[in-house]
Coordinates of C-alpha atoms in Angstrom, one line a residue:
M287 CA 0.2 0.4 -0.1
E288 CA 1.2 3.2 -1.1
K289 CA 0.3 5.3 3.0
D290 CA 3.3 2.6 3.9
K291 CA 6.1 4.6 2.3
Y292 CA 7.9 6.2 4.9
I293 CA 10.0 9.2 4.7
R294 CA 13.8 8.0 5.3
F295 CA 15.3 8.9 8.5
D296 CA 18.2 11.1 7.3
W297 CA 16.1 13.3 5.5
A298 CA 13.3 13.4 8.9
V299 CA 15.7 14.3 11.1
K300 CA 17.4 17.5 8.6
R301 CA 13.8 18.7 7.4
L302 CA 11.2 18.0 9.9
L303 CA 12.5 16.7 13.4
R304 CA 13.7 20.4 14.0
N305 CA 9.9 21.5 13.7
K306 CA 8.9 21.5 17.4
A307 CA 5.6 19.5 16.8
N308 CA 7.2 17.1 15.7
F309 CA 9.8 16.5 18.6
D310 CA 8.1 13.4 19.4
V311 CA 9.4 11.1 16.8
L312 CA 12.9 12.2 18.2
E313 CA 12.0 11.4 21.6
G314 CA 10.8 8.4 21.3
L315 CA 14.1 7.0 19.7
L316 CA 15.8 8.7 22.2
T317 CA 14.0 7.4 24.9
V318 CA 14.5 3.5 24.3
L319 CA 17.8 4.3 23.0
L320 CA 19.0 6.0 26.2
D321 CA 16.1 3.6 28.4
R322 CA 14.6 6.9 30.3
Q323 CA 11.6 9.1 29.5
I324 CA 13.3 11.8 27.1
H325 CA 11.5 14.9 27.1
I326 CA 13.3 17.8 24.6
I327 CA 12.9 21.4 25.0
D328 CA 14.4 22.8 22.3
I329 CA 16.3 22.6 19.4
L330 CA 19.7 24.6 20.1
E331 CA 21.1 26.7 17.1
S332 CA 25.0 27.4 17.2
E333 CA 27.4 27.4 14.7
S334 CA 28.0 23.3 15.4
N335 CA 25.4 23.1 12.7
Q336 CA 24.6 25.8 10.2
Q337 CA 23.1 24.6 7.2
D338 CA 25.5 25.7 5.0
Y339 CA 27.7 22.8 3.5
D340 CA 30.9 24.8 3.1
D341 CA 30.7 25.2 6.8
K342 CA 33.5 22.8 8.9
F343 CA 30.8 22.9 11.5
N344 CA 27.7 21.2 9.8
R345 CA 28.3 17.9 11.0
V346 CA 25.6 18.2 13.1
D347 CA 22.1 17.9 12.0
I348 CA 19.7 17.6 15.5
K349 CA 21.0 19.6 18.9
A350 CA 18.7 19.0 21.4
R351 CA 18.4 20.2 25.2
D352 CA 16.4 17.9 27.3
S353 CA 13.9 19.1 30.7
K354 CA 17.3 18.1 32.7
N355 CA 19.2 20.6 30.9
E356 CA 21.1 17.9 28.8
I357 CA 22.8 18.6 25.3
I358 CA 21.9 15.9 22.9
I359 CA 23.7 15.6 19.5
V360 CA 21.9 13.6 16.6
E361 CA 23.8 13.2 13.5
V362 CA 22.9 10.2 10.2
Q363 CA 26.3 10.1 8.1
V364 CA 24.8 8.1 4.7
T365 CA 28.7 7.2 3.3
R366 CA 32.3 7.1 5.3
E367 CA 33.8 9.6 6.1
L368 CA 37.6 10.1 7.1
Y369 CA 38.7 11.1 10.5
F370 CA 35.5 9.8 11.9
L371 CA 35.9 9.5 15.3
E372 CA 38.5 13.5 16.0
R373 CA 35.5 14.0 14.3
I374 CA 31.8 13.3 16.7
L375 CA 34.9 14.5 19.4
Y376 CA 34.8 17.6 18.1
G377 CA 31.4 18.3 17.4
V378 CA 30.8 17.0 21.4
A379 CA 33.8 19.6 23.2
K380 CA 32.6 22.4 20.7
A381 CA 28.5 21.4 22.9
I382 CA 30.6 22.0 26.2
T383 CA 32.1 25.2 24.8
E384 CA 29.8 26.9 23.4
H385 CA 27.1 26.4 26.0
M386 CA 28.9 27.6 28.9
A387 CA 29.1 30.9 29.4
L388 CA 32.6 32.2 29.8
G389 CA 33.0 33.5 33.7
E390 CA 30.5 30.8 35.0
L391 CA 31.6 27.4 37.2
Y392 CA 33.2 24.2 36.6
S393 CA 29.8 23.4 38.2
E394 CA 28.4 24.5 35.5
V395 CA 29.7 22.5 32.6
K396 CA 26.3 20.7 31.2
K397 CA 26.3 17.2 30.1
V398 CA 26.3 15.3 26.1
Y399 CA 24.7 12.9 24.2
S400 CA 26.9 11.8 21.4
I401 CA 24.0 9.6 18.9
S402 CA 25.5 9.3 15.4
I403 CA 23.4 6.6 13.1
L404 CA 25.9 5.9 10.3
Y405 CA 25.2 3.5 6.8
F406 CA 28.0 2.4 6.7
D407 CA 31.1 0.3 8.3
I408 CA 33.9 2.0 10.6
G409 CA 35.6 -1.2 11.6
K410 CA 35.3 -4.6 12.7
G411 CA 33.1 -5.8 15.9
N412 CA 29.9 -7.9 15.5
D413 CA 26.8 -5.8 17.1
Y414 CA 25.0 -2.7 15.6
L415 CA 25.0 0.0 19.0
Y416 CA 28.3 0.6 20.4
H417 CA 28.2 2.9 23.3
G418 CA 31.8 4.2 25.1
Q419 CA 32.5 6.8 27.6
N420 CA 35.5 7.9 29.1
T421 CA 36.0 6.0 32.7
F422 CA 38.3 5.6 35.3
T423 CA 39.5 2.2 36.0
G424 CA 42.9 1.3 38.6
V425 CA 45.8 0.7 37.7
H426 CA 46.5 -2.5 39.8
T427 CA 42.9 -2.7 41.8
G428 CA 40.5 -2.8 38.9
D429 CA 37.4 -0.4 40.9
H430 CA 36.2 2.4 39.4
L431 CA 36.6 5.8 40.4
Q432 CA 34.4 8.0 42.6
V433 CA 35.5 11.8 42.9
T434 CA 34.5 13.8 46.8
V435 CA 32.6 17.6 44.8
K436 CA 31.5 19.7 47.2
E437 CA 27.6 20.2 45.9
R438 CA 25.1 22.9 48.2
D439 CA 27.5 22.3 51.6
A440 CA 27.9 18.6 51.1
L441 CA 30.4 16.6 50.3
V442 CA 28.6 14.0 47.6
Q443 CA 29.9 11.0 45.3
R444 CA 30.5 11.8 42.2
L445 CA 30.8 9.1 38.7
P446 CA 32.9 10.1 35.7
S447 CA 29.6 8.9 34.1
E448 CA 26.9 11.8 35.1
I449 CA 29.9 14.2 33.8
F450 CA 31.2 13.2 30.4
P451 CA 30.0 12.4 27.3
E452 CA 28.4 9.2 26.1
Y453 CA 28.8 8.1 23.3
F454 CA 26.4 5.6 21.3
L455 CA 27.3 4.1 17.5
I456 CA 24.2 2.6 15.8
R457 CA 25.7 0.4 13.1
V458 CA 22.4 0.3 10.8
N459 CA 24.3 -1.8 8.1
E460 CA 24.7 -4.3 11.0
F461 CA 21.4 -5.1 11.5
D462 CA 19.6 -8.1 10.5
K463 CA 17.4 -9.6 12.4
V464 CA 13.4 -9.7 13.2
A465 CA 12.7 -6.5 14.8
T466 CA 10.8 -7.6 18.4
T467 CA 12.5 -5.5 21.0
P468 CA 11.5 -1.5 20.3
L469 CA 15.4 -1.1 20.3
E470 CA 14.5 -3.3 17.0
E471 CA 11.6 -1.9 15.9
W472 CA 13.7 1.3 15.5
L473 CA 16.5 -0.8 13.5
D474 CA 13.9 -1.5 10.9
Y475 CA 12.9 1.5 10.6
L476 CA 16.4 3.9 9.8
K477 CA 17.2 0.3 8.1
N478 CA 14.6 -0.9 5.7
D479 CA 12.2 2.3 6.2
Y480 CA 9.6 -0.2 8.0
I481 CA 7.2 0.0 10.5
R482 CA 4.8 -1.8 12.2
P483 CA 1.5 -1.2 11.9
D484 CA 0.7 -2.3 15.4
T485 CA 4.0 -0.9 16.5
T486 CA 3.4 0.7 20.4
T487 CA 7.1 1.6 19.8
P488 CA 8.0 5.4 21.2
G489 CA 8.4 7.2 18.5
L490 CA 7.1 4.7 15.7
K491 CA 3.7 5.4 15.9
E492 CA 4.0 9.2 15.7
A493 CA 5.9 8.3 12.6
R494 CA 3.8 6.5 11.3
E495 CA 2.1 9.3 11.5
K496 CA 4.1 11.9 11.0
L497 CA 6.3 10.7 7.6
V498 CA 4.4 9.4 5.2
Y499 CA 5.9 10.2 2.3
Y500 CA 3.2 11.3 0.2
N501 CA 2.0 13.4 3.4
M502 CA 4.6 15.3 1.3
N503 CA 3.4 17.9 -1.3
P504 CA 4.6 18.0 -5.2
T505 CA 7.4 19.9 -4.0
E506 CA 9.0 18.2 -1.3
R507 CA 8.5 14.8 -3.1
A508 CA 10.5 16.0 -6.0
D509 CA 12.8 17.6 -3.9
Y510 CA 12.6 13.6 -1.6
D511 CA 13.3 12.0 -4.6
R512 CA 15.9 13.8 -6.2
H513 CA 17.8 13.8 -2.7
V514 CA 17.7 9.3 -2.2
D515 CA 18.5 9.5 -5.8
A516 CA 21.8 11.1 -5.3
I517 CA 22.0 9.0 -2.2
M518 CA 21.9 6.1 -5.0
I519 CA 24.7 7.4 -6.8
Q520 CA 26.6 8.0 -4.1
N521 CA 26.9 5.1 -3.3
D522 CA 27.7 3.5 -6.6
V523 CA 30.2 5.8 -6.9
L524 CA 32.4 5.2 -3.7
G525 CA 31.2 1.1 -4.0
T526 CA 32.8 2.3 -7.5
A527 CA 36.1 3.8 -5.5
K528 CA 36.7 1.1 -3.2
L529 CA 36.7 -1.7 -5.5
E530 CA 38.9 0.0 -7.6
G531 CA 40.6 0.9 -4.6
K532 CA 41.2 -2.6 -3.0
I533 CA 42.4 -4.1 -6.4
E534 CA 44.7 -1.5 -6.0
G535 CA 45.8 -1.3 -2.9
R536 CA 46.5 -4.5 -3.2
I537 CA 48.7 -5.1 -6.0
E538 CA 50.5 -1.8 -4.2
G539 CA 50.5 -3.6 -0.5
R540 CA 51.8 -6.4 -1.8
I541 CA 55.1 -4.9 -3.5
E542 CA 55.6 -2.8 -0.6
G543 CA 55.3 -5.8 2.1
R544 CA 57.6 -7.8 0.3
A545 CA 60.2 -4.7 0.0
E546 CA 59.6 -4.2 3.3
G547 CA 59.2 -7.0 4.5
K548 CA 55.8 -6.6 6.9
A549 CA 52.4 -6.8 7.0
E550 CA 51.5 -3.8 7.5
G551 CA 52.5 -2.7 3.7
K552 CA 49.1 -4.0 2.6
A553 CA 46.6 -2.3 5.1
E554 CA 48.5 0.6 4.3
G555 CA 48.4 0.4 0.0
L556 CA 44.8 -1.1 0.7
I557 CA 43.9 2.4 1.9
E558 CA 46.1 4.5 -0.4
G559 CA 44.6 2.8 -2.7
E560 CA 40.6 3.9 -2.0
E561 CA 41.5 7.2 -1.7
K562 CA 43.3 6.4 -5.0
G563 CA 40.4 5.3 -6.2
V564 CA 37.8 8.0 -5.2
F565 CA 40.3 11.2 -6.9
K566 CA 39.6 8.7 -9.9
V567 CA 36.3 8.5 -9.8
A568 CA 35.8 12.6 -9.0
R569 CA 38.3 13.1 -12.3
N570 CA 35.2 11.3 -14.4
M571 CA 32.7 12.9 -13.0
K572 CA 34.3 16.1 -14.0
K573 CA 35.0 15.2 -17.8
M574 CA 31.3 14.0 -18.1
G575 CA 30.8 17.9 -17.3
V576 CA 28.8 16.6 -14.1
P577 CA 27.8 19.5 -11.5
L578 CA 30.2 20.3 -8.6
D579 CA 28.2 20.3 -6.5
T580 CA 27.0 16.9 -7.5
I581 CA 30.8 15.7 -7.2
V582 CA 31.2 17.1 -4.1
L583 CA 28.3 15.6 -2.6
S584 CA 29.3 12.1 -4.5
T585 CA 32.6 11.9 -3.3
G586 CA 32.8 13.4 -0.2
L587 CA 35.5 15.6 -1.7
T588 CA 36.0 18.8 -1.1
E589 CA 35.5 21.9 -4.3
D590 CA 39.1 22.4 -3.8
E591 CA 40.6 18.9 -4.4
I592 CA 38.0 18.6 -7.0
E593 CA 39.5 22.1 -8.9
R594 CA 42.9 20.3 -8.3
L595 CA 42.0 17.4 -10.6

C-alpha cells in the first residue's frame, strides 16, 4: 500500500524533526536508546549545526536540550568519512564550550550525549550498537574511581559517568534481525524504512502519522526523490572507488610488503588505493560535465580538491 511508504530518517532529521510539532518522533528514539524518558525542550542553533554545506562545523543534524538541561547531539552519516571519530569528539567539545558562558563555574558544564547513526562500515565488530564513555579504572585494583565533590554544602560522591560525554554508534547496516524489541523496531525503520502497523514503540507510532511519503506536497516529494537518487549515485560511486582502490591497493600493498617485509604494507596500500579510487572517479565525473556540487556530494571530496583535479 502507498500509505506504508515512509520518509527516510536521514531526510526527516534534517527537514522535519527540527519542528517542535515533530519532537515526539525524536523523543521516542532517544527514550528507547537512552532507556529513560526524554523530553526535548528546544533545538539549539549554533555554529555547530549551521546549514551552509561548506561550513566545516556543518556535521551535527540536531542538537537538542532536554528537560534535564543536558545536550543531545544526533547526526546521520550515509557514507564513510575520514577522521570520523576525531570529528564526533570535536562536535562534543564544541557543544560543551558553546553552552557554557564565560566566567561560569565548571559545575555548570553540560552533560552531552552524542548519537551517530551510521550507514557505512567503520571497522570490525559484531554488534549494531556500541556505547562508549570516559571512565577511570584502577590499573592494579580494577575498581572505578568516584570523585568527592562539595555540592550545596554537602560532600557527595560523583562518578565520571555523571559528567563525561557518552557516545552511541548505531551501525545500521549490521542490523539483520527480526525486530522484536523497541530498539530493534527502530533499527528496522532506520535500515528498511519499515514501521509495523501495530507498533507501540515510542516515536514510531508518531512517525507512522508524520513521516508518510505521500503526505508531502509535490515539491517536497521531488526534493526528497532527488535526495534518494543522490544517495544511490553516491553509494555506487564510492562502491566503485572502493573496488578499484582495493585492487590497486592489493597490488601496491604486496609490492611494498615484499620490499619492506612488513605485513602493514598491504593494509596501508589498501587505504591509499581506495583514496586514489575516489579521486579517479571524481576526475571522470568532472570530465563528463557532472555539476561540482554533485561530485562533492557523491565523493566526499571538497570543492578545492575537485578543482585541482
